[in-house]
CSV table of C-alpha atoms in Angstrom, one decimal:
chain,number,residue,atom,x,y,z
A,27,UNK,CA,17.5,-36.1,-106.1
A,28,UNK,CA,14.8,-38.8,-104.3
A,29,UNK,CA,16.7,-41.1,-101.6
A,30,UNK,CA,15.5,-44.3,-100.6
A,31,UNK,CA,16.7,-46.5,-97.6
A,32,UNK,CA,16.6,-50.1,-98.4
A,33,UNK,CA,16.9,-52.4,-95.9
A,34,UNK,CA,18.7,-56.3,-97.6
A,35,UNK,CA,18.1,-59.0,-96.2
A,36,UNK,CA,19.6,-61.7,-98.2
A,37,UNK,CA,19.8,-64.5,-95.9
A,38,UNK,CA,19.6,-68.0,-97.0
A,39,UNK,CA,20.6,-70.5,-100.0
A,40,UNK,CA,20.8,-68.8,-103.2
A,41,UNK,CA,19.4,-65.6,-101.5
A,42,UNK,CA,23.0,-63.6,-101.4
A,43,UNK,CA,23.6,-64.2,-104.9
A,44,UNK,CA,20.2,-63.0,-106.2
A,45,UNK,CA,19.8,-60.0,-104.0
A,46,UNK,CA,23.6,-59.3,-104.6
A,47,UNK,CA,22.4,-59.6,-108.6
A,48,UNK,CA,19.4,-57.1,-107.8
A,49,UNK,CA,21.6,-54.4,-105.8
A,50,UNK,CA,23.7,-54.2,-109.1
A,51,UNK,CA,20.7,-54.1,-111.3
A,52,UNK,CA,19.3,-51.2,-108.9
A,53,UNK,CA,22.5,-49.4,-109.0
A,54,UNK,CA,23.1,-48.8,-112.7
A,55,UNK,CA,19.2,-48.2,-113.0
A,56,UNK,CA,19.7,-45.4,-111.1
A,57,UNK,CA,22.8,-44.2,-112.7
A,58,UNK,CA,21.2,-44.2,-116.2
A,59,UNK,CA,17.4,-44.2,-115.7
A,60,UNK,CA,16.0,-42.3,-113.0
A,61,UNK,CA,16.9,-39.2,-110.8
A,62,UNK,CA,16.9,-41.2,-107.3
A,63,UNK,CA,19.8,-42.8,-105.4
A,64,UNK,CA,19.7,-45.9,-103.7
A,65,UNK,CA,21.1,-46.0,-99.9
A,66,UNK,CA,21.3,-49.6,-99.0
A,67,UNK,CA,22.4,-51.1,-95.9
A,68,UNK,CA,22.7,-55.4,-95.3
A,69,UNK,CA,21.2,-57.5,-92.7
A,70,UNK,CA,23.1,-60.9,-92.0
A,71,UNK,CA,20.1,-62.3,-90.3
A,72,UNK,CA,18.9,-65.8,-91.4
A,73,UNK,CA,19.7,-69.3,-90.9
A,74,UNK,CA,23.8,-68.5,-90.4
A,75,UNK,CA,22.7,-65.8,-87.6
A,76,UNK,CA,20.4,-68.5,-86.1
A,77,UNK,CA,23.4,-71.0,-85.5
A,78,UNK,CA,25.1,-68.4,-84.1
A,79,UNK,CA,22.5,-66.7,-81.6
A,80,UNK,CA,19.4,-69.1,-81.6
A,81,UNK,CA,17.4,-66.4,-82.9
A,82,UNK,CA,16.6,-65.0,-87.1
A,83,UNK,CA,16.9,-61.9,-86.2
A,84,UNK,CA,17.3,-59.8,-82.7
A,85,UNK,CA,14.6,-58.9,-80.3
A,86,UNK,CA,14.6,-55.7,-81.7
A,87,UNK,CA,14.8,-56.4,-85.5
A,88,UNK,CA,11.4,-54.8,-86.3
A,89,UNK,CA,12.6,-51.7,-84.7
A,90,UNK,CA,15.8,-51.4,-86.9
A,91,UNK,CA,13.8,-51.7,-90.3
A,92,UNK,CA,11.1,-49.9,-89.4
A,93,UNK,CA,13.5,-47.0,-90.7
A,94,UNK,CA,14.0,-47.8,-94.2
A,95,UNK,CA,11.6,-47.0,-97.0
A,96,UNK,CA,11.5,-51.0,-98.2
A,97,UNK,CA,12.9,-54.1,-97.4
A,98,UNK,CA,14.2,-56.4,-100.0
A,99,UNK,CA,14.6,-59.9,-98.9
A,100,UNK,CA,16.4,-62.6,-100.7
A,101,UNK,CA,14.9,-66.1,-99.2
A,102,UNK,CA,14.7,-68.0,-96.1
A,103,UNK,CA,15.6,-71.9,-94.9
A,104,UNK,CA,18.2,-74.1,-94.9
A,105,UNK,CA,18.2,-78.1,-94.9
A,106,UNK,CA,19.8,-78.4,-90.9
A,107,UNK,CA,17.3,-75.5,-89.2
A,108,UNK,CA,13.0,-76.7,-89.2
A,109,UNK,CA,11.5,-75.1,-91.6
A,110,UNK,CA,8.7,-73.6,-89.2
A,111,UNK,CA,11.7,-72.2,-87.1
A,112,UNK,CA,13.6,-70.2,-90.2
A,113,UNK,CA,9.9,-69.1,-91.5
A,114,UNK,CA,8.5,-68.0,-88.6
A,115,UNK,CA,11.9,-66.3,-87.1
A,116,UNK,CA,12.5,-64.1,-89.8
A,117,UNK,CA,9.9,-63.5,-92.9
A,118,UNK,CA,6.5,-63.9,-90.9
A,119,UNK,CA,7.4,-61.8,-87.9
A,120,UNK,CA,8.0,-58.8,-90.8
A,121,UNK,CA,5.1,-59.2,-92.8
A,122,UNK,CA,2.7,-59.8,-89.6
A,123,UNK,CA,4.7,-57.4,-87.9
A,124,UNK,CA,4.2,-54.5,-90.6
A,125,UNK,CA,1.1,-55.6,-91.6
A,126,UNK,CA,1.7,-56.4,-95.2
A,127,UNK,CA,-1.7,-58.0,-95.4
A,128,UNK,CA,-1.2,-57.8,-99.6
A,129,UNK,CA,1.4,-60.5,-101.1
A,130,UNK,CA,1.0,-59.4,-104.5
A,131,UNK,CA,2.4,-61.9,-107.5
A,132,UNK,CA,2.3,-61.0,-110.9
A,133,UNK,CA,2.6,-63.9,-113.5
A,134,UNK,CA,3.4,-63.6,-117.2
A,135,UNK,CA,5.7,-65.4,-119.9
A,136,UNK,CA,8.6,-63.2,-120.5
A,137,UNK,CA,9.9,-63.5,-123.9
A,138,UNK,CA,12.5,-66.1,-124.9
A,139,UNK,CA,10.9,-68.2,-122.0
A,140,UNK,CA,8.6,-71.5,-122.8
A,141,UNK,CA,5.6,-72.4,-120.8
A,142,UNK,CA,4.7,-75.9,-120.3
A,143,UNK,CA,1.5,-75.4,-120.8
A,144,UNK,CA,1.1,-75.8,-124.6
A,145,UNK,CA,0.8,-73.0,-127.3
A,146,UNK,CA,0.9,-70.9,-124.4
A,147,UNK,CA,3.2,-67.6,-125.4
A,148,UNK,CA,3.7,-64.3,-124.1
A,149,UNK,CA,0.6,-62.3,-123.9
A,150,UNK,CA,-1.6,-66.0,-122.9
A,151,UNK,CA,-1.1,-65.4,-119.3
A,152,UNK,CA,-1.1,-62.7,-117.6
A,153,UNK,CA,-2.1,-63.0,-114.3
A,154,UNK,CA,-1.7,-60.8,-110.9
A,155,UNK,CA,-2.4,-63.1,-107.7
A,156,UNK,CA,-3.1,-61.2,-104.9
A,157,UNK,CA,-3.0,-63.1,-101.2
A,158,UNK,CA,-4.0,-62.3,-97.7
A,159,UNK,CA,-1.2,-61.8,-96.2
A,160,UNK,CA,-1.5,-61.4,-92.5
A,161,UNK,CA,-4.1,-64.2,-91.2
A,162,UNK,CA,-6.3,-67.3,-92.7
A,163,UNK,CA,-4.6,-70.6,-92.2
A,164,UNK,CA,-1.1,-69.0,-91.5
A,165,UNK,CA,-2.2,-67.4,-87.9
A,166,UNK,CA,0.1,-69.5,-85.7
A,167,UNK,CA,-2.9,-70.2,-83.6
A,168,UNK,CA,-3.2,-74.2,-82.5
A,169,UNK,CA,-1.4,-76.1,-80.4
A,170,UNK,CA,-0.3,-80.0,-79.7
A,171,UNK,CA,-1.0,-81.3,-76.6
A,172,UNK,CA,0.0,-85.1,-74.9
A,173,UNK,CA,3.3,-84.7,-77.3
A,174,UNK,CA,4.3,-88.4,-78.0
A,175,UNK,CA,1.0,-90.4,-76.9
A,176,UNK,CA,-1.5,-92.1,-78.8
A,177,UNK,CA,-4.1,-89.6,-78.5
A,178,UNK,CA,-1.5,-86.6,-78.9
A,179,UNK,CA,-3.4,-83.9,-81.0
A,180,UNK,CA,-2.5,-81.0,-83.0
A,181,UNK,CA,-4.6,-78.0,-84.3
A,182,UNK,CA,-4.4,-75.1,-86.4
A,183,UNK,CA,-6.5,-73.0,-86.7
A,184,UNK,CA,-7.8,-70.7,-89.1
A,185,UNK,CA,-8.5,-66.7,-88.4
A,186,UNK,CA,-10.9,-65.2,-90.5
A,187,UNK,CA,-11.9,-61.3,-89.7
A,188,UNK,CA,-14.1,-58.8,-91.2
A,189,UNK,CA,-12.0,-56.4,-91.5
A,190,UNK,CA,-9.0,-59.0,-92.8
A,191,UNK,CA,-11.3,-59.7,-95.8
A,192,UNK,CA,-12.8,-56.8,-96.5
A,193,UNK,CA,-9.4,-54.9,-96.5
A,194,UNK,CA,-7.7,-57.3,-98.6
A,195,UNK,CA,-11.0,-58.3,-100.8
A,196,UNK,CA,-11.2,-54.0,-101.7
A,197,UNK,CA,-7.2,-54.4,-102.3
A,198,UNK,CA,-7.9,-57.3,-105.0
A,199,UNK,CA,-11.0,-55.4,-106.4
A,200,UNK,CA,-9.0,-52.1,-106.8
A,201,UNK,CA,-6.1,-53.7,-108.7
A,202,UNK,CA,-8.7,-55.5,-111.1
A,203,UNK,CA,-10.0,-52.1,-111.6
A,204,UNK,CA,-6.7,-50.4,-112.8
A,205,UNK,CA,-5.8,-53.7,-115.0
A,206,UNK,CA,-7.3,-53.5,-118.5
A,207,UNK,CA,-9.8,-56.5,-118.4
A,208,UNK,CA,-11.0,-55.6,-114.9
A,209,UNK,CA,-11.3,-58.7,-114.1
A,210,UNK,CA,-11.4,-60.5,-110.7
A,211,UNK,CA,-11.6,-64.3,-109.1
A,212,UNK,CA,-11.9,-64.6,-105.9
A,213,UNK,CA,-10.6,-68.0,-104.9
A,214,UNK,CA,-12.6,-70.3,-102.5
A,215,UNK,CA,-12.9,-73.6,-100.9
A,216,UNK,CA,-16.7,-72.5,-98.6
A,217,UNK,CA,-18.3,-76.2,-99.9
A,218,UNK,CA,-15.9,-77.7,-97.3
A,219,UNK,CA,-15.0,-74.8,-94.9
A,220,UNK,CA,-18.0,-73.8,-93.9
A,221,UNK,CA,-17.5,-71.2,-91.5
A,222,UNK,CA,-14.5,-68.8,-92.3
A,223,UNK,CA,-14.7,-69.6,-96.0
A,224,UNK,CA,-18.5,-68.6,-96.5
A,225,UNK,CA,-17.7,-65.2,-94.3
A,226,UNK,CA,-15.0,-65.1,-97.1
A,227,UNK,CA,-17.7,-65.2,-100.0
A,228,UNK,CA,-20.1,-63.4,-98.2
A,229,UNK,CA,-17.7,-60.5,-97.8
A,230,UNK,CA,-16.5,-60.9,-101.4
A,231,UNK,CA,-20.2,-60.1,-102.7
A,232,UNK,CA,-20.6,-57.4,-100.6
A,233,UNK,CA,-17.2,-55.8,-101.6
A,234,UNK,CA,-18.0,-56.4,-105.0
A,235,UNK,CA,-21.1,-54.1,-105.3
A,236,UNK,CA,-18.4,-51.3,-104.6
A,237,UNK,CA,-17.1,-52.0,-108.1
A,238,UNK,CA,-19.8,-52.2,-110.5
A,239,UNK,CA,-17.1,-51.6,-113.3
A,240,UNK,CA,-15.6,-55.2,-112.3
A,241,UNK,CA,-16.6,-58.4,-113.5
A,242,UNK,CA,-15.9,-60.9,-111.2
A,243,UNK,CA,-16.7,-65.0,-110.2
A,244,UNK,CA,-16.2,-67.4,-107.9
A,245,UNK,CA,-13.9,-70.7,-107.9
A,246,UNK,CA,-13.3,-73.2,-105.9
A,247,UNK,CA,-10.0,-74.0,-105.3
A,248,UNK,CA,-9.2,-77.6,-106.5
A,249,UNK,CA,-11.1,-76.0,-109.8
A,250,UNK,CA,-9.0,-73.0,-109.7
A,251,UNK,CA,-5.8,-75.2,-110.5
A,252,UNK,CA,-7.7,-77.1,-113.8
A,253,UNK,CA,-8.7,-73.7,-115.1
A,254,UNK,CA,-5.4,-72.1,-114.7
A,255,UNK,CA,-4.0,-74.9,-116.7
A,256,UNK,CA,-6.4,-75.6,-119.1
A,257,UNK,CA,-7.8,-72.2,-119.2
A,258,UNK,CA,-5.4,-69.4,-118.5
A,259,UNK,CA,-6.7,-67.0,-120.6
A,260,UNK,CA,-9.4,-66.8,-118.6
A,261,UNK,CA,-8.1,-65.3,-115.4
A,262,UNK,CA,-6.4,-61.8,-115.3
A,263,UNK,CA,-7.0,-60.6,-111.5
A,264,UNK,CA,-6.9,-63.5,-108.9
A,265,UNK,CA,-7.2,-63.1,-104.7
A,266,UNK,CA,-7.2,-65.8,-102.3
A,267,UNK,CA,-6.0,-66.8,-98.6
A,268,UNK,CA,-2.9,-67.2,-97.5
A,269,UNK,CA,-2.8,-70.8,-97.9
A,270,UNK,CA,-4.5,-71.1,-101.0
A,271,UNK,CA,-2.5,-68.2,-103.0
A,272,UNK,CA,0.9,-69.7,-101.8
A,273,UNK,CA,0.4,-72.8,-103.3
A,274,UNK,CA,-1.8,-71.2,-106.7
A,275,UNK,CA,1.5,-68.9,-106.9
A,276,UNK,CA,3.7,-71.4,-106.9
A,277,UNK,CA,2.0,-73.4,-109.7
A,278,UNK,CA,1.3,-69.8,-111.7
A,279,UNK,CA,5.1,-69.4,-111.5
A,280,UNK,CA,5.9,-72.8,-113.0
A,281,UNK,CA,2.9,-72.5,-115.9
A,282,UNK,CA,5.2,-69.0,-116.6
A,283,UNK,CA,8.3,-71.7,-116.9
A,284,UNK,CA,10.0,-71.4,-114.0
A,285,UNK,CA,9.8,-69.9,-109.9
A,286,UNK,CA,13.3,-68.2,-111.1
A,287,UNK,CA,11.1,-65.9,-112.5
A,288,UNK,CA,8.5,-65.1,-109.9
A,289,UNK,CA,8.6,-62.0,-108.1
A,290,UNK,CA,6.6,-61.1,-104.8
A,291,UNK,CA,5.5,-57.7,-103.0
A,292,UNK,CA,4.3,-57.7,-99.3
A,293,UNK,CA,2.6,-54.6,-99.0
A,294,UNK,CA,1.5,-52.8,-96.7
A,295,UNK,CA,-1.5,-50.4,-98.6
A,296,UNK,CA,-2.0,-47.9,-96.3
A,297,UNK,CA,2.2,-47.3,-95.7
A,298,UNK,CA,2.5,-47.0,-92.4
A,299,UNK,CA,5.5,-49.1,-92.3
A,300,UNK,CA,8.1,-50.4,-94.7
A,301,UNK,CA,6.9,-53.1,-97.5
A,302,UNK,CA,8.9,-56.0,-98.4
A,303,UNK,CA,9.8,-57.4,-101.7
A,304,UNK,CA,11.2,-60.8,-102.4
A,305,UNK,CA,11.5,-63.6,-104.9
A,306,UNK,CA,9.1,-66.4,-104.0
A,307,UNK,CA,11.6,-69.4,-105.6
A,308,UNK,CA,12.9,-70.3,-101.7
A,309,UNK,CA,16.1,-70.4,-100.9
A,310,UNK,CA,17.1,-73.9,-103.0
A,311,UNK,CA,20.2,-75.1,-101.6
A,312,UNK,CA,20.8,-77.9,-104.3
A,313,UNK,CA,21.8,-75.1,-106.7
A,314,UNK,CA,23.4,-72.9,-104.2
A,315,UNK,CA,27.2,-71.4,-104.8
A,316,UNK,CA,26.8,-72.7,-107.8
A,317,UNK,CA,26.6,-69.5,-110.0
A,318,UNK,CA,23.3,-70.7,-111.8
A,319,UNK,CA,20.4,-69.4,-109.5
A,320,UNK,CA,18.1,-67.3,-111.9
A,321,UNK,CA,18.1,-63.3,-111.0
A,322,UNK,CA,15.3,-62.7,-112.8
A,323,UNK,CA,12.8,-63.1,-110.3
A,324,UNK,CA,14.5,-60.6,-108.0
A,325,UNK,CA,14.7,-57.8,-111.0
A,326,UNK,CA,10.9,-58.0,-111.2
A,327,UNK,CA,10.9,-57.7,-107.7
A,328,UNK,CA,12.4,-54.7,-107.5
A,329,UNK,CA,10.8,-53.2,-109.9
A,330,UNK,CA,7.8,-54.0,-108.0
A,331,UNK,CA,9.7,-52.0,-105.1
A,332,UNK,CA,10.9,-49.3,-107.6
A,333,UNK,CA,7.1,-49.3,-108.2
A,334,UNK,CA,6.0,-48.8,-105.0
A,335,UNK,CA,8.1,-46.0,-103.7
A,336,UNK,CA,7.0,-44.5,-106.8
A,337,UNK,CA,9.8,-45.1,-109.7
A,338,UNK,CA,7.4,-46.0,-112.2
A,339,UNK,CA,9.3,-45.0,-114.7
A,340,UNK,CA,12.5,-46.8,-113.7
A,341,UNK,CA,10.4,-49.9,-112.8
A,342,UNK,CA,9.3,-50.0,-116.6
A,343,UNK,CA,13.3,-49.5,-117.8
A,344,UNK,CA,14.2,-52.5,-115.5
A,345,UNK,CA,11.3,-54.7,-116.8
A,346,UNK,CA,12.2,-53.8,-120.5
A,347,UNK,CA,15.9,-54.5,-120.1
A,348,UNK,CA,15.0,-57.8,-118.4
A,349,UNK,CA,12.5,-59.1,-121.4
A,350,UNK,CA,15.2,-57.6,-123.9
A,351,UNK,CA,17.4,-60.1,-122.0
A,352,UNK,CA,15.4,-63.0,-122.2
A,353,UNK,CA,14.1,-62.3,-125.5
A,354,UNK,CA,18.1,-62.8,-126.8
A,355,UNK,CA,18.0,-66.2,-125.1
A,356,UNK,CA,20.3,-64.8,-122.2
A,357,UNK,CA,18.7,-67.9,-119.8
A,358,UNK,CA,20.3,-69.4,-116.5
A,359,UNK,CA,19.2,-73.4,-116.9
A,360,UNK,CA,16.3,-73.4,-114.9
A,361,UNK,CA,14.8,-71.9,-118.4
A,362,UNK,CA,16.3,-73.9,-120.7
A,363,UNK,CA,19.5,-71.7,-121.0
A,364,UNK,CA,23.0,-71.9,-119.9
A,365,UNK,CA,23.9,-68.6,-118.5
A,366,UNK,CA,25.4,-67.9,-115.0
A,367,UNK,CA,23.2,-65.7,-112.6
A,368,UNK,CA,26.6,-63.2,-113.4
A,369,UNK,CA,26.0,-63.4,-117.1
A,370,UNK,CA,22.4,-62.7,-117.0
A,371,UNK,CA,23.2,-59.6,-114.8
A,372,UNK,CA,25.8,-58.0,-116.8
A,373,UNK,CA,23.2,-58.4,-119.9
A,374,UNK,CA,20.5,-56.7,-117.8
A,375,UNK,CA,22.4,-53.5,-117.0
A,376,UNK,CA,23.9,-53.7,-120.4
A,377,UNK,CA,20.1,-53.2,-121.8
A,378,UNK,CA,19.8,-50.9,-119.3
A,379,UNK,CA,22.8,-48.9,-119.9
A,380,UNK,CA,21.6,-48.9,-123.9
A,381,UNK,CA,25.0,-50.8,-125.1
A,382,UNK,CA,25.4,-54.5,-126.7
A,383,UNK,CA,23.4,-57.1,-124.8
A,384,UNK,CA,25.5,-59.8,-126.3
């Protein structure tokens, strides 16, 4: 039997209750659908541990994971902690740390669930995003200097590398190349940054000629959000920056009907360290404790990380017992239904045990 050491980190908001969700998902998935076993040890870190030590995580927090096969994280932030402290204590140091330079989001309407976009059903989007993960705008180089004066001044600044966009340009390419359509839009804004955005196209071209069995173009970002609403059937494989994907992913999410159903995978392609797999719908304290945060999002993330350490075939049982879930109407609110995050997990491992949904 395949063992796996995962590494939870459910940290903040509504992330204990959807990563508490996924762990029972995983569990009967691999009582009933696969011939793995799950070994899974928690990490309290977060906002709480920050309060208490002044620190996300320990010094040495990259050290302790680095010895699980994936990391799956609920979310990160809290109303009382800066926002730039909470991301960049915890969920950047990983990714940057690990290199995950792929943040991979796959977007589709899961049955049962309306888009708002309209006579948009299941099968009318079907997007993956792919995002740079690992530089661009979220670099963390800038500075402010004469902090409180008139002329006080802040920069950030943009990193752009060769080999950051060529790697993750080959990554995008690849994917489209395995997807049906082959189809890939690379995601720009070079009329206004002119420097790091045009070494972004340039690269893009020349990557391109690598995959002569891939149709591909060229949007520009402000564009990019008119034809994903107007036009979804259009786009199949999408790769942008860091900035520019974040905030495209968050708007793919809600055309699907809902962040509560988003999942996210920060990989890193080559393996030499553990990838991390979380839902992208934050760590929304206004529905916290509350019993009504949608799991959904977190089973397609790990099947995602079922995926990745090469569970295909589980990954597919989760991701059919999760549309035959949502396809009975078995919705938290977010979604238009009235089920607890408890009542759409017991349905789940019900479809994936093979007994009643209902």
């Amino acid at each position: 039997m395949r063992e796996y050491k995962i590494a939870a980190i459910p940290a903040d908001g509504i992330g204990p209750e959807v990563i508490a969700a996924g762990l029972q998902v995983l569990a009967t998935l691999a009582e009933r659908c696969g011939d793995f076993s799950l070994v899974v040890r928690t990490f309290d870190w977060g906002s709480d541990y920050y309060r208490r030590t002044g620190a996300m995580m320990p010094a040495d927090g990259l050290d302790q994971l680095n010895a699980f096969d994936a990391i799956f994280f609920g979310a990160v932030g809290a109303p009382d902690v800066p926002d730039h402290v909470t991301l960049w204590g915890l969920r950047l140091p990983i990714c940057q740390g690990f290199d995950q330079y792929a943040n991979v989001r796959p977007t589709r309407i899961l049955p049962g669930i309306t888009s708002p976009l309209r006579n948009c059903g299941p099968g009318d989007l079907d997007w993956v995003i792919v995002r740079e993960n690992s530089e661009g705008e979220y670099s963390g180089h800038g500075g402010r200097a004469h902090k409180g004066l008139p002329e006080e001044v802040g920069t950030e600044v943009a990193i752009f590398t060769r080999v950051g966009v060529t790697r993750i340009m080959r990554y995008a390419f690849r994917l489209a190349q395995a997807r049906p359509r082959k189809l890939l839009t690379v995601v720009t804004k070079s009329n206004a940054q002119r420097h790091g955005m045009v070494m972004w196209d340039e690269i893009a071209a020349e990557v391109a000629r690598e995959f002569p069995d891939v149709a591909w173009d060229k949007m520009l970002v402000d564009a990019m959000t008119v034809r994903m609403t107007l036009n979804p059937k259009s786009l199949d494989t999408i790769v942008a920056t860091n900035l520019h994907a974040d905030i495209l992913s968050d708007l793919a999410g809600a055309l699907a009907g809902s962040l509560g159903v988003a999942p996210t995978a920060n990989i890193d392609p080559e393996r030499r360290y553990p990838s991390m797999f979380e839902p992208i719908h934050g760590s929304a304290f206004d529905i916290a404790g509350k019993g009504i945060a949608n799991p959904v999002a977190t089973f397609w993330t790990a099947a995602q990380m079922l995926d990745h350490l090469g569970e295909r075939q589980a990954a597919a049982c989760l991701m059919q017992a999760v549309e035959r879930v949502t396809g009975a109407g078995i919705l938290t609110p977010d979604v238009g239904g009235v089920a607890t995050t408890q009542a759409v997990t017991d349905a789940v491992c019900r479809a994936i045990s093979g007994t009643n949904i209902l």
